[in-house]
Short mmCIF file of C-alpha atoms in Angstrom, two decimals:
data_model
loop_
_atom_site.label_atom_id
_atom_site.label_comp_id
_atom_site.label_asym_id
_atom_site.label_seq_id
_atom_site.Cartn_x
_atom_site.Cartn_y
_atom_site.Cartn_z
CA MET H 678 102.44 -57.54 -58.26
CA VAL H 679 100.66 -55.96 -55.40
CA LYS H 680 97.66 -57.93 -54.43
CA THR H 681 94.61 -55.77 -53.12
CA ALA H 682 91.64 -56.69 -50.95
CA LEU H 683 88.27 -54.95 -50.23
CA VAL H 684 86.67 -56.35 -46.93
CA LEU H 685 82.98 -54.91 -46.31
CA GLY H 686 81.52 -55.62 -43.06
CA GLY H 687 77.98 -55.95 -41.52
CA GLY H 688 75.78 -53.29 -40.43
CA GLY H 689 71.97 -53.31 -41.16
CA ALA H 690 70.12 -51.57 -44.01
CA LEU H 691 72.15 -48.40 -43.29
CA GLY H 692 75.41 -50.19 -43.18
CA VAL H 693 74.82 -50.87 -46.63
CA SER H 694 73.93 -47.20 -47.48
CA TRP H 695 77.00 -46.03 -45.38
CA GLU H 696 79.27 -48.37 -47.40
CA THR H 697 77.79 -47.64 -50.72
CA GLY H 698 78.30 -43.93 -50.13
CA LEU H 699 81.96 -44.37 -48.84
CA LEU H 700 82.94 -46.21 -51.85
CA ALA H 701 81.24 -43.65 -54.04
CA GLY H 702 83.25 -40.69 -52.34
CA LEU H 703 86.44 -42.74 -52.85
CA GLN H 704 85.83 -43.09 -56.53
CA ARG H 705 85.23 -39.40 -56.98
CA GLN H 706 88.76 -38.77 -55.55
CA GLY H 707 90.05 -41.34 -58.09
CA PHE H 708 90.29 -44.46 -56.05
CA ASP H 709 87.95 -47.09 -57.45
CA VAL H 710 88.77 -49.66 -54.95
CA THR H 711 85.73 -51.97 -56.54
CA GLY H 712 88.46 -53.50 -58.48
CA ALA H 713 90.22 -54.98 -55.69
CA ASP H 714 91.73 -58.47 -56.51
CA LEU H 715 89.74 -59.95 -53.65
CA ILE H 716 86.24 -58.84 -52.10
CA VAL H 717 85.05 -60.08 -49.10
CA GLY H 718 81.38 -59.34 -47.85
CA THR H 719 79.72 -60.07 -44.37
CA SER H 720 75.82 -59.31 -43.87
CA ALA H 721 75.23 -55.86 -45.26
CA GLY H 722 78.69 -55.84 -46.56
CA SER H 723 77.67 -59.14 -48.74
CA ILE H 724 74.94 -56.99 -50.37
CA VAL H 725 77.55 -54.17 -51.32
CA ALA H 726 80.27 -56.73 -52.04
CA THR H 727 78.12 -58.56 -54.53
CA GLN H 728 77.00 -55.52 -56.34
CA ILE H 729 79.86 -54.03 -57.31
CA ALA H 730 81.42 -57.47 -58.40
CA GLN H 731 78.47 -57.99 -60.65
CA GLY H 732 79.32 -54.57 -62.09
CA ARG H 733 76.87 -52.35 -60.55
CA GLU H 734 78.11 -48.62 -60.97
CA LEU H 735 78.49 -46.86 -57.78
CA SER H 736 76.65 -43.52 -59.00
CA TYR H 737 73.62 -45.82 -59.77
CA LEU H 738 73.66 -47.49 -56.19
CA LEU H 739 74.25 -44.35 -54.78
CA GLN H 740 71.03 -42.88 -56.34
CA GLU H 741 69.04 -45.73 -55.30
CA HIS H 742 69.85 -45.19 -51.57
CA GLN H 743 69.36 -41.17 -51.83
CA THR H 744 65.87 -41.76 -53.52
CA GLY H 745 64.73 -44.88 -51.26
CA ALA H 746 64.79 -47.25 -54.38
CA ILE H 747 66.75 -50.10 -52.51
CA GLY H 748 66.03 -52.34 -49.73
CA THR H 749 62.37 -51.37 -49.02
CA ARG H 750 60.90 -54.88 -49.51
CA THR H 751 62.83 -56.46 -46.40
CA PRO H 752 60.39 -58.91 -44.75
CA LEU H 753 60.14 -58.37 -41.21
CA ASP H 754 58.19 -60.21 -39.07
CA PHE H 755 59.97 -61.06 -35.39
CA ASP H 756 59.28 -60.93 -31.64
CA PRO H 757 60.98 -57.88 -30.02
CA VAL H 758 61.31 -59.47 -26.63
CA ASN H 759 63.19 -62.46 -28.34
CA LEU H 760 65.03 -60.47 -30.54
CA MET H 761 66.51 -58.74 -27.22
CA ALA H 762 67.17 -62.22 -25.69
CA VAL H 763 69.08 -63.27 -28.73
CA PHE H 764 71.26 -60.26 -28.63
CA ALA H 765 71.51 -60.65 -24.99
CA LYS H 766 73.03 -64.11 -25.45
CA TRP H 767 75.26 -63.03 -28.23
CA THR H 768 76.56 -59.86 -26.48
CA SER H 769 77.21 -62.25 -23.31
CA PHE H 770 80.22 -64.15 -25.18
CA THR H 771 83.83 -62.55 -24.77
CA ASP H 772 84.67 -64.30 -28.35
CA MET H 773 82.83 -66.07 -31.06
CA THR H 774 83.99 -69.50 -30.98
CA PRO H 775 81.81 -72.00 -33.02
CA GLU H 776 80.50 -73.20 -29.64
CA ALA H 777 79.22 -69.50 -28.90
CA CYS H 778 78.04 -69.36 -32.58
CA ALA H 779 76.04 -72.50 -32.16
CA GLU H 780 74.40 -71.19 -28.92
CA VAL H 781 73.19 -68.20 -30.98
CA GLY H 782 72.20 -70.13 -33.94
CA ALA H 783 69.97 -72.43 -31.70
CA MET H 784 68.04 -69.44 -30.59
CA ALA H 785 68.09 -68.02 -34.11
CA MET H 786 66.43 -71.22 -35.58
CA ALA H 787 63.82 -71.19 -32.89
CA SER H 788 62.99 -67.75 -33.31
CA LYS H 789 59.63 -66.50 -34.96
CA THR H 790 60.65 -64.70 -38.09
CA ALA H 791 59.39 -63.86 -41.94
CA LYS H 792 59.48 -66.98 -44.16
CA GLU H 793 62.55 -67.90 -45.49
CA GLU H 794 61.25 -67.87 -49.06
CA ASP H 795 60.14 -64.26 -48.47
CA TRP H 796 63.55 -63.26 -47.33
CA VAL H 797 65.51 -64.71 -50.24
CA ALA H 798 63.05 -63.25 -52.85
CA SER H 799 63.50 -59.91 -51.38
CA PHE H 800 66.98 -59.77 -52.74
CA THR H 801 65.50 -60.26 -56.57
CA ASP H 802 65.54 -56.53 -57.48
CA PHE H 803 68.89 -55.56 -56.51
CA ILE H 804 71.04 -58.91 -56.43
CA GLU H 805 71.60 -60.51 -60.16
CA PRO H 806 71.20 -64.41 -60.08
CA ASP H 807 74.62 -65.40 -61.54
CA TRP H 808 77.76 -65.40 -59.64
CA PRO H 809 80.44 -62.78 -61.04
CA ASP H 810 83.62 -63.83 -62.33
CA ARG H 811 85.60 -62.39 -59.63
CA ASP H 812 87.22 -63.61 -56.25
CA LEU H 813 83.93 -62.80 -54.03
CA ARG H 814 83.64 -64.29 -50.95
CA LEU H 815 80.35 -64.07 -48.75
CA CYS H 816 80.54 -64.84 -45.27
CA THR H 817 78.20 -67.13 -43.07
CA VAL H 818 77.97 -69.31 -40.05
CA ASP H 819 76.20 -72.69 -39.79
CA ALA H 820 73.58 -72.36 -37.31
CA GLU H 821 73.61 -75.95 -35.87
CA SER H 822 77.57 -76.25 -35.58
CA GLY H 823 78.50 -72.92 -35.28
CA GLU H 824 81.41 -73.33 -37.97
CA PHE H 825 82.20 -70.41 -40.12
CA ARG H 826 82.12 -70.67 -44.10
CA TYR H 827 82.18 -68.17 -47.01
CA TRP H 828 80.60 -68.97 -50.15
CA THR H 829 82.52 -68.37 -53.63
CA ARG H 830 81.36 -69.09 -57.24
CA ASP H 831 83.11 -72.65 -57.00
CA SER H 832 80.43 -73.19 -54.01
CA LEU H 833 77.63 -73.60 -56.93
CA VAL H 834 75.13 -72.14 -54.04
CA ASP H 835 72.27 -69.82 -55.64
CA MET H 836 73.45 -66.40 -55.60
CA ARG H 837 70.79 -64.75 -53.57
CA LYS H 838 70.63 -67.50 -51.20
CA ALA H 839 74.21 -66.88 -50.38
CA VAL H 840 73.53 -63.28 -49.82
CA ALA H 841 70.56 -63.98 -47.93
CA SER H 842 72.44 -66.41 -45.68
CA SER H 843 74.97 -63.80 -44.85
CA CYS H 844 72.46 -61.13 -43.88
CA SER H 845 70.26 -63.45 -41.71
CA VAL H 846 70.36 -61.76 -38.54
CA PRO H 847 69.68 -64.08 -35.43
CA GLY H 848 66.31 -63.38 -34.15
CA LEU H 849 65.42 -60.73 -36.69
CA LEU H 850 65.49 -62.76 -40.26
CA PRO H 851 65.09 -66.23 -40.98
CA CYS H 852 67.93 -68.64 -41.18
CA VAL H 853 68.53 -70.08 -44.81
CA HIS H 854 68.65 -73.48 -45.80
CA ILE H 855 71.49 -74.60 -48.22
CA ASP H 856 72.58 -78.41 -48.98
CA GLY H 857 71.12 -79.82 -46.04
CA HIS H 858 72.67 -77.27 -43.60
CA VAL H 859 71.01 -74.06 -41.89
CA TYR H 860 72.80 -70.90 -41.99
CA GLN H 861 72.84 -67.70 -40.09
CA ASP H 862 74.44 -64.27 -40.52
CA GLY H 863 78.13 -64.34 -41.12
CA GLY H 864 78.36 -61.26 -38.43
CA VAL H 865 77.77 -63.73 -35.48
CA ARG H 866 81.38 -64.92 -35.72
CA SER H 867 82.94 -61.67 -36.89
CA GLY H 868 81.66 -57.92 -38.14
CA THR H 869 84.02 -58.28 -41.03
CA SER H 870 85.80 -61.79 -41.25
CA ALA H 871 88.84 -59.71 -42.26
CA ASP H 872 91.04 -62.52 -41.36
CA ILE H 873 90.50 -64.23 -44.62
CA ALA H 874 92.15 -61.38 -46.59
CA ALA H 875 95.41 -62.77 -45.29
CA GLY H 876 98.15 -62.67 -47.72
CA TYR H 877 97.40 -59.72 -49.52
CA ASP H 878 99.38 -56.79 -49.74
CA ASN H 879 96.99 -53.83 -49.61
CA ILE H 880 93.56 -54.51 -47.44
CA LEU H 881 90.87 -51.80 -46.99
CA VAL H 882 88.43 -52.92 -44.08
CA VAL H 883 85.09 -51.00 -43.83
CA ALA H 884 83.25 -51.85 -40.66
CA PRO H 885 79.92 -50.37 -40.15
CA ILE H 886 79.76 -52.00 -36.51
CA GLY H 887 82.62 -51.41 -33.75
CA VAL H 888 82.37 -47.83 -32.34
CA ARG H 889 79.29 -47.79 -30.37
CA ASP H 890 79.36 -48.64 -26.54
CA ASP H 891 76.36 -50.63 -26.68
CA SER H 892 74.76 -54.04 -27.79
CA ILE H 893 76.92 -56.04 -30.35
CA ASP H 894 79.55 -53.03 -31.06
CA PRO H 895 82.08 -53.79 -28.21
CA LEU H 896 82.42 -57.50 -29.24
CA LEU H 897 82.54 -57.06 -33.16
CA GLY H 898 84.76 -54.08 -32.80
CA ARG H 899 87.24 -55.76 -30.63
CA ILE H 900 87.28 -59.10 -33.00
CA THR H 901 87.68 -56.86 -36.06
CA ARG H 902 90.48 -55.04 -34.39
CA ARG H 903 92.19 -58.06 -33.54
CA GLU H 904 91.95 -59.51 -37.09
CA VAL H 905 93.36 -56.28 -38.47
CA ASP H 906 96.38 -56.26 -36.00
CA GLU H 907 97.00 -59.82 -36.96
CA LEU H 908 96.96 -58.98 -40.66
CA ARG H 909 99.38 -56.02 -40.03
CA LYS H 910 101.67 -58.49 -38.19
CA GLN H 911 101.71 -60.91 -41.24
CA GLY H 912 102.99 -57.76 -43.27
CA SER H 913 99.92 -56.37 -44.75
CA THR H 914 99.12 -52.63 -44.95
CA VAL H 915 95.78 -52.43 -43.51
CA GLU H 916 93.52 -49.39 -43.50
CA LEU H 917 90.35 -49.95 -40.89
CA VAL H 918 87.39 -47.28 -41.40
CA PHE H 919 84.41 -47.05 -38.90
CA PRO H 920 81.82 -44.53 -39.10
CA ASN H 921 83.00 -41.53 -37.97
CA LYS H 922 80.91 -39.46 -35.18
CA LYS H 923 78.80 -37.59 -37.52
CA THR H 924 77.65 -40.55 -39.34
CA MET H 925 76.86 -42.12 -35.92
CA ASP H 926 74.60 -39.15 -35.23
CA ILE H 927 72.93 -39.60 -38.47
CA MET H 928 72.25 -43.25 -38.02
CA GLY H 929 70.85 -43.20 -34.65
CA ILE H 930 70.56 -46.45 -32.79
CA ASN H 931 68.31 -48.40 -35.50
CA ARG H 932 70.51 -49.69 -38.07
CA MET H 933 67.36 -50.72 -39.80
CA ASP H 934 65.83 -47.39 -40.27
CA SER H 935 65.21 -47.21 -43.93
CA THR H 936 64.11 -43.75 -43.85
CA LYS H 937 67.67 -42.80 -43.09
CA ARG H 938 69.26 -44.42 -46.19
CA GLY H 939 69.80 -41.25 -48.22
CA VAL H 940 71.28 -39.18 -45.49
CA THR H 941 73.51 -42.32 -44.34
CA ALA H 942 74.60 -42.55 -47.97
CA ASP H 943 75.63 -38.87 -48.19
CA ALA H 944 77.58 -38.98 -44.96
CA GLY H 945 79.45 -42.07 -46.36
CA VAL H 946 80.31 -40.01 -49.62
CA GLU H 947 81.82 -37.26 -47.33
CA GLN H 948 83.75 -39.74 -45.14
CA GLY H 949 84.89 -41.48 -48.48
CA LEU H 950 86.40 -37.93 -49.57
CA GLU H 951 88.36 -37.79 -46.38
CA LEU H 952 89.45 -41.33 -46.45
CA ALA H 953 90.97 -40.85 -50.04
CA LYS H 954 93.57 -39.10 -48.40
CA ARG H 955 94.76 -41.71 -46.49
CA LEU H 956 94.80 -44.09 -49.27
CA GLU H 957 97.39 -42.27 -51.60
CA ALA H 958 100.26 -43.92 -50.11
CA ASN H 959 99.23 -47.56 -50.74
CA TRP H 960 96.43 -47.73 -53.40
CA SER H 961 96.54 -46.70 -57.04
CA LYS H 962 94.37 -44.08 -58.52
CA THR H 963 92.20 -45.02 -61.35
CA PRO H 964 93.63 -44.00 -64.79
CA ALA H 965 92.22 -40.84 -65.78
#
């Protein structure tokens, strides 16, 4: 039996919109990849991964992005100069080892941000409280040790805290305390964490970050491509998709600009329609 995996990477508020649109575009062409055997979510991808694993309809989610009904309550209270320093440290590394992640984590924990409880509560309107009965894996990084881990249903972690911890962009949003540990954005270690889909036959990796030539894009893009190359060497068939130029032009440089959710989601739909042609060889269409 062919095993499939859907890997959804980080990319801010607009990454959520683009990924939602992309999956909706694929669905319109008969490829409902939300039924994958494994769903991996990192940062923004953890939101989309959780929503589809919880059974939310893509058409409904797409409409929420187009109307601006989602993501408007993200609490932001940060020091822009400090945020730049955190990202400068992050981009100074050639690879994100646990030691490198811990250095970023130390800065994240010391940063002025919104309150943690407000951050976790902001997911109430669009993330259900219960874990789905699916193989859903949400990626995060221990801010103190730099160790990578992912949450599953068996982790017995509060659903919204699990998602919030995966999305806690260092310097921008608060770290999340879980079981005596402090966690930061899973994207600190890898934009997609595609490597945890090892052993699956057909893998779709959706990566909002990795094509720009500034900030964390070169680093995370390189890590994602390396993960995908390794999966292919192990025998998996992997389709890696980044935003195309049109999408990047629409997004602009601020991936947290919620005013562009609708147009970014629409760009995702268009790209999903195009991507469907490449999936025909390895992914089964949804029965009519």
